[in-house]
CSV table of C-alpha atoms in Angstrom, one decimal:
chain,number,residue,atom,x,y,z
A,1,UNK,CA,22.1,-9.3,-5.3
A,2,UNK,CA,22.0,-7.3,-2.1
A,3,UNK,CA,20.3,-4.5,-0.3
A,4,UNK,CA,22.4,-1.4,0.4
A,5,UNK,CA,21.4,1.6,2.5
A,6,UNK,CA,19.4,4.4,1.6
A,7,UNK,CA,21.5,7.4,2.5
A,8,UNK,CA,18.9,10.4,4.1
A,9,UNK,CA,18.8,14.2,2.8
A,10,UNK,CA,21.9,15.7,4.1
A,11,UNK,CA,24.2,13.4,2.3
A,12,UNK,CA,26.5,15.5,-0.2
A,13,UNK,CA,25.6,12.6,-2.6
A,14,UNK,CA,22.2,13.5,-2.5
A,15,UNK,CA,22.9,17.1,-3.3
A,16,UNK,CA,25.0,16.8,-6.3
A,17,UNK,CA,24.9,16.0,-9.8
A,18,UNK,CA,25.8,12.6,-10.8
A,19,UNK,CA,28.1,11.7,-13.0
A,20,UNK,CA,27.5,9.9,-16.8
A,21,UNK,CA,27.8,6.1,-17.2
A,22,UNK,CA,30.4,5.3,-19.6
A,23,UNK,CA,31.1,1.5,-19.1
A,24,UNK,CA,28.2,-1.3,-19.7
A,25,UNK,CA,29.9,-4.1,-17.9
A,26,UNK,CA,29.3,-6.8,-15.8
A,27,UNK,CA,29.8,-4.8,-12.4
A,28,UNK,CA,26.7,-2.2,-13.9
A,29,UNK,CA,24.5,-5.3,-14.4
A,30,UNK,CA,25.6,-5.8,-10.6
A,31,UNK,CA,24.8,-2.5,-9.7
A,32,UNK,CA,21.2,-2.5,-11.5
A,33,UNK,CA,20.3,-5.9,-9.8
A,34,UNK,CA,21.5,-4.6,-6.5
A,35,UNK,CA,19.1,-1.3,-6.8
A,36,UNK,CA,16.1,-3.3,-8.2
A,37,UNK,CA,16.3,-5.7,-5.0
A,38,UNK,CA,17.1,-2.5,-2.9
A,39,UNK,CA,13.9,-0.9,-4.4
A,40,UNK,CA,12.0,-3.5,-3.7
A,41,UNK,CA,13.2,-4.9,-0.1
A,42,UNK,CA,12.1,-0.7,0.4
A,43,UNK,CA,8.6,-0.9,-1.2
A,44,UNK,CA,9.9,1.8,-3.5
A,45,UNK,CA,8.2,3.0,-7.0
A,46,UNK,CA,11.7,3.9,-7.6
A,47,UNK,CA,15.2,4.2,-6.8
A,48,UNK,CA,18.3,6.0,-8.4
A,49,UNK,CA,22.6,5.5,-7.9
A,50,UNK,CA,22.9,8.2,-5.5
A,51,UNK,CA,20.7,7.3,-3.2
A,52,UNK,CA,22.4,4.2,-2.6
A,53,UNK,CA,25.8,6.3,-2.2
A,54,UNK,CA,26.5,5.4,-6.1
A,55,UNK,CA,27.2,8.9,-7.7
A,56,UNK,CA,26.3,7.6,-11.2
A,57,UNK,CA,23.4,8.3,-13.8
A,58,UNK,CA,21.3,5.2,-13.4
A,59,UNK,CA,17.5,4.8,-11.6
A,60,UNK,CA,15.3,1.9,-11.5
A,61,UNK,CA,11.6,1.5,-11.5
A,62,UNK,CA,8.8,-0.2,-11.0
A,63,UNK,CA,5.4,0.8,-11.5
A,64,UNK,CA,2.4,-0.3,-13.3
A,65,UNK,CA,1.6,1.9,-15.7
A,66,UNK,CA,-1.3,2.5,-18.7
A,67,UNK,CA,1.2,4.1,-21.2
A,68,UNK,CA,2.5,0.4,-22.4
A,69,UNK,CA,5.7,0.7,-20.9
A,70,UNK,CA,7.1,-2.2,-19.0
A,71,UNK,CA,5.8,-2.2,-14.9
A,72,UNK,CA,9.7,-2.6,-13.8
A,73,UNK,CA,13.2,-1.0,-15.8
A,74,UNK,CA,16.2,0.8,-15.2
A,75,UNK,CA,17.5,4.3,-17.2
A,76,UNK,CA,21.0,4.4,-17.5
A,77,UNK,CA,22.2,8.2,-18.4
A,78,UNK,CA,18.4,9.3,-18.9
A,79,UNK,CA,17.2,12.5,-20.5
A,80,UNK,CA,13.7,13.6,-20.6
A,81,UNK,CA,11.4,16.1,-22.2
A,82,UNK,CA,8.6,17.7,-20.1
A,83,UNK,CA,5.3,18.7,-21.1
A,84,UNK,CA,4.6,21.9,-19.5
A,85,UNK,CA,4.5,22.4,-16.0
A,86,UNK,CA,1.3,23.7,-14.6
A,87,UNK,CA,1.7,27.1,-12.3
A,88,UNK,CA,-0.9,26.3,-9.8
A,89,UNK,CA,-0.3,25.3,-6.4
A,90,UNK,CA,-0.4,21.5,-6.2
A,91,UNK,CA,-3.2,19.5,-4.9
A,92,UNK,CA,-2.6,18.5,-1.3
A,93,UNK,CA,-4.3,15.1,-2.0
A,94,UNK,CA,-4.0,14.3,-5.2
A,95,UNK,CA,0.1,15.5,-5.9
A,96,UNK,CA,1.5,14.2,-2.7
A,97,UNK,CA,5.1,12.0,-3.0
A,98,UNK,CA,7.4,10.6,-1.0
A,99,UNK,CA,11.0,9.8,-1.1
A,100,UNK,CA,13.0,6.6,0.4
A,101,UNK,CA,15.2,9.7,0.8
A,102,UNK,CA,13.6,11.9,3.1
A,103,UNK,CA,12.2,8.9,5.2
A,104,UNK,CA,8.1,8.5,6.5
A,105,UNK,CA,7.2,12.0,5.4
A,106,UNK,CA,5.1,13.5,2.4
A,107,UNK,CA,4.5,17.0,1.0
A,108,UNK,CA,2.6,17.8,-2.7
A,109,UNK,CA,4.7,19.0,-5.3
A,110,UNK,CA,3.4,20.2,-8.7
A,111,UNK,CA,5.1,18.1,-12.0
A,112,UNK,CA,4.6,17.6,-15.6
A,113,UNK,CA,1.8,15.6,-16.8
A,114,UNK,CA,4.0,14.2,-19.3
A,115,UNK,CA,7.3,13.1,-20.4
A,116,UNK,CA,9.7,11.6,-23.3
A,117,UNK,CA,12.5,9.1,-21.8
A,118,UNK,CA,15.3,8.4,-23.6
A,119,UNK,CA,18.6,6.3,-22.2
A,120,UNK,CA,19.8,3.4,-22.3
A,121,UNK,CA,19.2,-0.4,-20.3
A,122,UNK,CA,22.3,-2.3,-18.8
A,123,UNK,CA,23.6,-3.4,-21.6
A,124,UNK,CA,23.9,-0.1,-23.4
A,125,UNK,CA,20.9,-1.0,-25.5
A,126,UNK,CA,18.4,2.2,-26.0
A,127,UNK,CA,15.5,2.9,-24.8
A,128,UNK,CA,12.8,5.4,-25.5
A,129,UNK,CA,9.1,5.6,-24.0
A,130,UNK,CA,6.6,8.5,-23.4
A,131,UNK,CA,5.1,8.4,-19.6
A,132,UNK,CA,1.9,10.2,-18.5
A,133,UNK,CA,0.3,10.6,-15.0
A,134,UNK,CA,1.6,9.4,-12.0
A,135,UNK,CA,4.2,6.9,-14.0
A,136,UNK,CA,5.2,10.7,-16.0
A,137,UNK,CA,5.8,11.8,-11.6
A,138,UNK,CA,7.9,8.5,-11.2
A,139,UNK,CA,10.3,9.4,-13.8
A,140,UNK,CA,10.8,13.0,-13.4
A,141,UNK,CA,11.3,12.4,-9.4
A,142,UNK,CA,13.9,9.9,-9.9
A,143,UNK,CA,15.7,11.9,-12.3
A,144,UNK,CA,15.8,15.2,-10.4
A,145,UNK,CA,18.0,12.5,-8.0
A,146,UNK,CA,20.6,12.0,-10.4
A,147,UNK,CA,21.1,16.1,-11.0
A,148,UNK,CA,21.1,16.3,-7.2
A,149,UNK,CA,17.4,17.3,-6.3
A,150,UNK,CA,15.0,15.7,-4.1
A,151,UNK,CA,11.2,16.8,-4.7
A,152,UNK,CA,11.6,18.8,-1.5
A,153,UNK,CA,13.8,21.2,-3.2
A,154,UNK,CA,10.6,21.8,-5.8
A,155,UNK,CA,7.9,22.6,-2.9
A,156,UNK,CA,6.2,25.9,-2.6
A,157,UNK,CA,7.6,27.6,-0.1
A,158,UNK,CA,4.9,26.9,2.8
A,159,UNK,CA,5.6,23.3,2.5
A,160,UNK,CA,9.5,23.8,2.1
A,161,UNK,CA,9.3,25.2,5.7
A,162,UNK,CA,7.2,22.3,6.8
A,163,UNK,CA,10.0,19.8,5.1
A,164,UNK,CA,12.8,22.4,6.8
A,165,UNK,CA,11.3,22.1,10.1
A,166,UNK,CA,10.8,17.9,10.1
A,167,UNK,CA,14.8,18.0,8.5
A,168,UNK,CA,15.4,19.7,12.1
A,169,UNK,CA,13.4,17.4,14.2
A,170,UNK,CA,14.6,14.4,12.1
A,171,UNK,CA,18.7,15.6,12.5
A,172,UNK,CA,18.8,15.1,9.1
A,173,UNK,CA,21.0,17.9,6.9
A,174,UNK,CA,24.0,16.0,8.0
A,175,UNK,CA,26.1,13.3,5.8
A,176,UNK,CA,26.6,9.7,6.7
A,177,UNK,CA,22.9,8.6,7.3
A,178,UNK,CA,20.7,6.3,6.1
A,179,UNK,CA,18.4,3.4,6.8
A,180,UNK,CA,18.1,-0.3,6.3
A,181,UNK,CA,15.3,-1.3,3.6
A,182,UNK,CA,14.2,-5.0,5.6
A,183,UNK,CA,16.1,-4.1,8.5
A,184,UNK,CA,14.9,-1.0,9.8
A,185,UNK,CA,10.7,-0.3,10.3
A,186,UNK,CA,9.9,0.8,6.7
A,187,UNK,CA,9.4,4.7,6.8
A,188,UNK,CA,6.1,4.7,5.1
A,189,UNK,CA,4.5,1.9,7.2
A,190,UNK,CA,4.4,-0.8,3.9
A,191,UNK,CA,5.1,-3.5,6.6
A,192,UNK,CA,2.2,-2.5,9.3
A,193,UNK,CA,-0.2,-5.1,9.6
A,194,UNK,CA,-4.0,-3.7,9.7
């Protein structure tokens, strides 16, 4: 296994739709065990292909959830059903995300309360699982990665500024960056000792 680099908003990559997996081989498998060690070297809930510069239709989680789903996985070519979308302007405490993305910062972004997931593991096996709450966030963030969104691009619009504004201070916007999960100081401050 190995840690790759987590590319930073900017990178075309990031911005585009990913493509479907068609071959459940060995060098998948590879892949998978790579992002899961990537994920967690990055204190990540989750992490999808194209954030590691793999254009492909694959995320990994792990989170410990109440809806009887396993606490770590991977979706290979994912699709999921939404419950409805709620209009209001998100919380500012409670529907706050990040993104090993878009590095150290958060915003709030509104999401469904529930989903349906349906793809497949690594092996090409299916798998199917409803998700509610925070795990139901989880999975819809990581799959708005693999049709080239980042949660930024679903923030109402006085917090898209803010997010505009730190991608200017940042120099982000650009390709070819990223950052070094046990390398670089972790983004989010996982590593700070109180």
């Amino acid at each position: 296994m190995a840690v790759h680099p987590v590319t930073i908003w900017g990178e075309p990559l990031l911005h585009r739709r990913a493509e479907e997996v068609t071959v459940f081989d060995d060098d998948l498998r590879a892949l998978i065990a790579d992002m899961f060690e990537t994920n967690d070297v990055a204190n990540g809930v989750g992490l999808a292909a194209p954030q590691i510069g793999v254009g492909k239709r694959i995320f990994v989680y792990k989170y410990a959830n109440d809806d009887g789903v396993p606490p770590q996985g991977v979706l290979v070519n994912p699709r999921l059903t939404l419950s409805k979308v709620s209009g209001a302007a998100p919380d500012p405490e409670e529907d706050v995300e990040g993104c090993l993305s878009f590095p150290g910062e958060h915003y709030p972004v509104q999401r469904a309360e529930w989903v349906r997931v349906d793809g497949f593991d690594g092996f090409g096996e299916p798998v199917s699982f409803e998700a509610t709450g925070w795990f139901a966030r989880v999975m819809q963030h990581e799959y708005d990665h693999l049709d080239g969104l980042l949660y930024i691009n679903r923030l109402i619009d006085r917090y898209s500024r803010k997010a505009m504004r730190q991608v200017k201070r940042n120099g982000w916007g650009v390709p070819g960056l990223s950052w070094m999960p046990g390398v670089d100081p972790d983004p989010f401050g996982h590593d700070t000792e109180d």
